[in-house]
Amino acid sequence: MSATTAPHAPRALSSARTTATAARVLRQLRHDPRTIALMLLVPCVMLLLLRYVFDGSPRTFDTIGASLLGIFPLITMFLVTSIATLRERTSGTLERLLAMPLGKGDLIAGYALAFGALAIIQSALATGLAVWILGLDVTGSPWLLLLVALLDALLGTALGLFVSAFAASEFQAVQFMPAVIFPQLLLCGLFTPRSDMHPALEAVSDVLPMSYAVDAMNEVLRHTEVTTTFVRDVLVVAGCALLVLGLGAATLRRRTA
């Protein structure tokens, strides 16, 4: 009987439903200037602070500035996305949306599109500040730096969407940072080359996406042309972002019967 068929069964991914979801998220963010400031300005402020911390040693800034240009967007987008998505879960907004004819893919893609739009602005501001104002010396194209920074921000967005499913409060969402972000930060090669680490830690670092983000930034820092290593690193970061978005869609479910 047709009565046994769910009236709002998820349908194939729809561009109209995805863009409508993204527009709704952006309208909500427009009324939250503190969150927008956190996403757009904090990476720039951190880069500015870092530049003048190493004011007497500009080469140090050149060495680590490119890596941090990719790390800062990832961290800020992870924090903002996990907390913002959790608010929607706890307020019942996601519950109501999932009761509508809206597929999980549409919902996750809409959130990713909305935060991705902000990630483009964030990455452009941070890259422009680092290269053209703070004087970050890169051998390759600044546009490649922008590409990696954008992919890192999208990866942070995907991770934030994913971990929000496992937190019951905003405080718990923040608590995921030591588990998800800090190990990657320590093992990504920012503080010491990964080849100098203990073999066990080097093996762990080889499966962490932030390691490939830092490696991609360093490739742009050292080479004028697009290297095969750079292409590999970019594909790994992009693939991890898509994989985590897929896992995020799998964790979306109604919490009530």
Tab-separated table of N, CA, C and O in Angstrom, residues 188-248:
chain	number	residue	atom	x	y	z
A	188	CYS	N	52.052	17.347	11.874
A	188	CYS	CA	51.952	17.736	10.464
A	188	CYS	C	53.276	18.169	9.855
A	188	CYS	O	53.344	18.412	8.653
A	189	GLY	N	54.317	18.296	10.660
A	189	GLY	CA	55.609	18.737	10.147
A	189	GLY	C	55.873	20.203	10.346
A	189	GLY	O	56.892	20.730	9.862
A	190	LEU	N	55.010	20.895	11.089
A	190	LEU	CA	55.209	22.318	11.334
A	190	LEU	C	56.387	22.559	12.259
A	190	LEU	O	57.181	23.476	12.043
A	191	PHE	N	56.519	21.744	13.294
A	191	PHE	CA	57.549	21.966	14.308
A	191	PHE	C	58.855	21.260	13.988
A	191	PHE	O	59.926	21.724	14.368
A	192	THR	N	58.774	20.147	13.304
A	192	THR	CA	59.971	19.402	12.894
A	192	THR	C	59.609	18.574	11.669
A	192	THR	O	58.438	18.180	11.513
A	193	PRO	N	60.562	18.329	10.779
A	193	PRO	CA	60.244	17.497	9.612
A	193	PRO	C	59.697	16.139	10.035
A	193	PRO	O	60.175	15.522	10.990
A	194	ARG	N	58.704	15.677	9.312
A	194	ARG	CA	58.077	14.411	9.683
A	194	ARG	C	59.060	13.245	9.585
A	194	ARG	O	58.937	12.260	10.304
A	195	SER	N	60.051	13.373	8.708
A	195	SER	CA	61.050	12.308	8.568
A	195	SER	C	61.947	12.191	9.795
A	195	SER	O	62.609	11.159	9.990
A	196	ASP	N	61.981	13.233	10.634
A	196	ASP	CA	62.801	13.200	11.849
A	196	ASP	C	62.040	12.648	13.047
A	196	ASP	O	62.621	12.492	14.131
A	197	MET	N	60.768	12.368	12.897
A	197	MET	CA	59.968	11.862	14.006
A	197	MET	C	60.240	10.379	14.230
A	197	MET	O	60.847	9.697	13.401
A	198	HIS	N	59.785	9.885	15.384
A	198	HIS	CA	59.815	8.452	15.629
A	198	HIS	C	59.032	7.757	14.511
A	198	HIS	O	57.993	8.262	14.071
A	199	PRO	N	59.522	6.606	14.033
A	199	PRO	CA	58.835	5.941	12.918
A	199	PRO	C	57.344	5.717	13.146
A	199	PRO	O	56.550	5.825	12.199
A	200	ALA	N	56.950	5.420	14.379
A	200	ALA	CA	55.526	5.201	14.647
A	200	ALA	C	54.736	6.490	14.445
A	200	ALA	O	53.647	6.483	13.849
A	201	LEU	N	55.287	7.609	14.914
A	201	LEU	CA	54.608	8.892	14.751
A	201	LEU	C	54.618	9.334	13.290
A	201	LEU	O	53.649	9.924	12.805
A	202	GLU	N	55.707	9.045	12.596
A	202	GLU	CA	55.754	9.383	11.174
A	202	GLU	C	54.676	8.611	10.407
A	202	GLU	O	54.029	9.156	9.504
A	203	ALA	N	54.476	7.348	10.781
A	203	ALA	CA	53.440	6.543	10.119
A	203	ALA	C	52.055	7.119	10.390
A	203	ALA	O	51.202	7.152	9.494
A	204	VAL	N	51.824	7.579	11.623
A	204	VAL	CA	50.537	8.199	11.942
A	204	VAL	C	50.352	9.488	11.141
A	204	VAL	O	49.276	9.760	10.596
A	205	SER	N	51.419	10.282	11.067
A	205	SER	CA	51.327	11.561	10.342
A	205	SER	C	51.021	11.352	8.868
A	205	SER	O	50.427	12.222	8.223
A	206	ASP	N	51.414	10.193	8.335
A	206	ASP	CA	51.190	9.920	6.918
A	206	ASP	C	49.722	9.729	6.565
A	206	ASP	O	49.367	9.751	5.384
A	207	VAL	N	48.861	9.514	7.572
A	207	VAL	CA	47.436	9.325	7.293
A	207	VAL	C	46.595	10.510	7.764
A	207	VAL	O	45.362	10.462	7.696
A	208	LEU	N	47.240	11.575	8.233
A	208	LEU	CA	46.515	12.743	8.707
A	208	LEU	C	46.463	13.801	7.606
A	208	LEU	O	47.499	14.161	7.039
A	209	PRO	N	45.286	14.340	7.294
A	209	PRO	CA	45.170	15.278	6.165
A	209	PRO	C	45.950	16.571	6.348
A	209	PRO	O	46.421	17.144	5.366
A	210	MET	N	46.103	17.040	7.594
A	210	MET	CA	46.834	18.289	7.791
A	210	MET	C	48.290	18.160	7.352
A	210	MET	O	48.903	19.141	6.920
A	211	SER	N	48.859	16.955	7.434
A	211	SER	CA	50.231	16.745	6.976
A	211	SER	C	50.358	17.066	5.495
A	211	SER	O	51.335	17.695	5.056
A	212	TYR	N	49.370	16.659	4.722
A	212	TYR	CA	49.417	16.902	3.279
A	212	TYR	C	49.133	18.370	2.961
A	212	TYR	O	49.650	18.898	1.967
A	213	ALA	N	48.349	19.026	3.806
A	213	ALA	CA	48.108	20.456	3.615
A	213	ALA	C	49.412	21.233	3.816
A	213	ALA	O	49.742	22.129	3.027
A	214	VAL	N	50.139	20.895	4.873
A	214	VAL	CA	51.418	21.571	5.126
A	214	VAL	C	52.419	21.252	4.023
A	214	VAL	O	53.147	22.133	3.548
A	215	ASP	N	52.463	20.000	3.587
A	215	ASP	CA	53.380	19.636	2.505
A	215	ASP	C	53.056	20.402	1.221
A	215	ASP	O	53.965	20.836	0.503
A	216	ALA	N	51.771	20.571	0.931
A	216	ALA	CA	51.383	21.306	-0.283
A	216	ALA	C	51.824	22.758	-0.194
A	216	ALA	O	52.330	23.334	-1.176
A	217	MET	N	51.633	23.378	0.974
A	217	MET	CA	52.089	24.757	1.158
A	217	MET	C	53.597	24.859	0.971
A	217	MET	O	54.105	25.811	0.349
A	218	ASN	N	54.327	23.904	1.507
A	218	ASN	CA	55.789	23.932	1.376
A	218	ASN	C	56.231	23.720	-0.062
A	218	ASN	O	57.271	24.248	-0.482
A	219	GLU	N	55.470	22.961	-0.838
A	219	GLU	CA	55.794	22.803	-2.251
A	219	GLU	C	55.689	24.140	-2.984
A	219	GLU	O	56.528	24.472	-3.825
A	220	VAL	N	54.642	24.908	-2.669
A	220	VAL	CA	54.491	26.237	-3.278
A	220	VAL	C	55.604	27.158	-2.810
A	220	VAL	O	56.102	28.002	-3.565
A	221	LEU	N	56.010	27.000	-1.570
A	221	LEU	CA	57.062	27.842	-0.996
A	221	LEU	C	58.394	27.641	-1.718
A	221	LEU	O	59.165	28.587	-1.868
A	222	ARG	N	58.644	26.436	-2.227
A	222	ARG	CA	59.980	26.088	-2.719
A	222	ARG	C	60.078	25.937	-4.229
A	222	ARG	O	61.183	25.950	-4.774
A	223	HIS	N	58.945	25.755	-4.917
A	223	HIS	CA	59.014	25.447	-6.346
A	223	HIS	C	58.178	26.436	-7.165
A	223	HIS	O	57.101	26.832	-6.739
A	224	THR	N	58.718	26.796	-8.314
A	224	THR	CA	57.995	27.724	-9.190
A	224	THR	C	56.876	27.031	-9.959
A	224	THR	O	55.870	27.646	-10.294
A	225	GLU	N	57.054	25.748	-10.231
A	225	GLU	CA	56.071	25.022	-11.029
A	225	GLU	C	55.210	24.136	-10.127
A	225	GLU	O	55.512	23.915	-8.955
A	226	VAL	N	54.122	23.650	-10.721
A	226	VAL	CA	53.244	22.717	-10.001
A	226	VAL	C	53.885	21.335	-10.052
A	226	VAL	O	54.040	20.752	-11.134
A	227	THR	N	54.283	20.808	-8.919
A	227	THR	CA	54.962	19.517	-8.857
A	227	THR	C	53.943	18.386	-8.692
A	227	THR	O	52.792	18.604	-8.303
A	228	THR	N	54.388	17.173	-8.980
A	228	THR	CA	53.519	16.014	-8.788
A	228	THR	C	53.197	15.824	-7.311
A	228	THR	O	52.095	15.363	-6.968
A	229	THR	N	54.146	16.166	-6.449
A	229	THR	CA	53.896	16.069	-5.005
A	229	THR	C	52.791	17.033	-4.593
A	229	THR	O	51.917	16.691	-3.783
A	230	PHE	N	52.812	18.239	-5.158
A	230	PHE	CA	51.761	19.212	-4.847
A	230	PHE	C	50.397	18.688	-5.288
A	230	PHE	O	49.420	18.778	-4.535
A	231	VAL	N	50.331	18.138	-6.490
A	231	VAL	CA	49.063	17.603	-6.988
A	231	VAL	C	48.572	16.479	-6.089
A	231	VAL	O	47.377	16.411	-5.738
A	232	ARG	N	49.479	15.596	-5.690
A	232	ARG	CA	49.093	14.507	-4.783
A	232	ARG	C	48.551	15.042	-3.469
A	232	ARG	O	47.500	14.597	-2.982
A	233	ASP	N	49.249	16.021	-2.897
A	233	ASP	CA	48.831	16.571	-1.605
A	233	ASP	C	47.466	17.241	-1.700
A	233	ASP	O	46.606	17.072	-0.825
A	234	VAL	N	47.245	18.002	-2.768
A	234	VAL	CA	45.961	18.681	-2.954
A	234	VAL	C	44.831	17.661	-3.112
A	234	VAL	O	43.745	17.822	-2.540
A	235	LEU	N	45.089	16.610	-3.866
A	235	LEU	CA	44.054	15.586	-4.071
A	235	LEU	C	43.742	14.855	-2.768
A	235	LEU	O	42.581	14.513	-2.507
A	236	VAL	N	44.753	14.632	-1.937
A	236	VAL	CA	44.520	13.962	-0.655
A	236	VAL	C	43.652	14.839	0.246
A	236	VAL	O	42.687	14.362	0.860
A	237	VAL	N	43.974	16.135	0.331
A	237	VAL	CA	43.192	17.040	1.177
A	237	VAL	C	41.754	17.136	0.671
A	237	VAL	O	40.792	17.053	1.456
A	238	ALA	N	41.593	17.290	-0.636
A	238	ALA	CA	40.247	17.369	-1.208
A	238	ALA	C	39.487	16.070	-0.999
A	238	ALA	O	38.292	16.072	-0.665
A	239	GLY	N	40.160	14.931	-1.193
A	239	GLY	CA	39.513	13.642	-0.993
A	239	GLY	C	39.090	13.427	0.448
A	239	GLY	O	37.995	12.896	0.712
A	240	CYS	N	39.934	13.848	1.389
A	240	CYS	CA	39.576	13.727	2.808
A	240	CYS	C	38.357	14.587	3.134
A	240	CYS	O	37.476	14.166	3.898
A	241	ALA	N	38.300	15.793	2.560
A	241	ALA	CA	37.147	16.661	2.800
A	241	ALA	C	35.864	16.014	2.289
A	241	ALA	O	34.838	16.003	2.980
A	242	LEU	N	35.913	15.435	1.090
A	242	LEU	CA	34.724	14.776	0.536
A	242	LEU	C	34.341	13.546	1.352
A	242	LEU	O	33.153	13.286	1.589
A	243	LEU	N	35.348	12.793	1.795
A	243	LEU	CA	35.077	11.605	2.607
A	243	LEU	C	34.401	11.980	3.915
A	243	LEU	O	33.407	11.358	4.322
A	244	VAL	N	34.923	13.007	4.580
A	244	VAL	CA	34.354	13.412	5.865
A	244	VAL	C	32.958	13.991	5.673
A	244	VAL	O	32.077	13.802	6.516
A	245	LEU	N	32.718	14.707	4.560
A	245	LEU	CA	31.365	15.191	4.278
A	245	LEU	C	30.398	14.019	4.114
A	245	LEU	O	29.254	14.067	4.577
A	246	GLY	N	30.864	12.956	3.449
A	246	GLY	CA	30.031	11.777	3.310
A	246	GLY	C	29.728	11.135	4.655
A	246	GLY	O	28.595	10.716	4.929
A	247	LEU	N	30.730	11.084	5.536
A	247	LEU	CA	30.512	10.551	6.883
A	247	LEU	C	29.554	11.445	7.669
A	247	LEU	O	28.727	10.955	8.443
A	248	GLY	N	29.663	12.765	7.433
A	248	GLY	CA	28.750	13.688	8.101
A	248	GLY	C	27.313	13.456	7.676
A	248	GLY	O	26.397	13.501	8.507
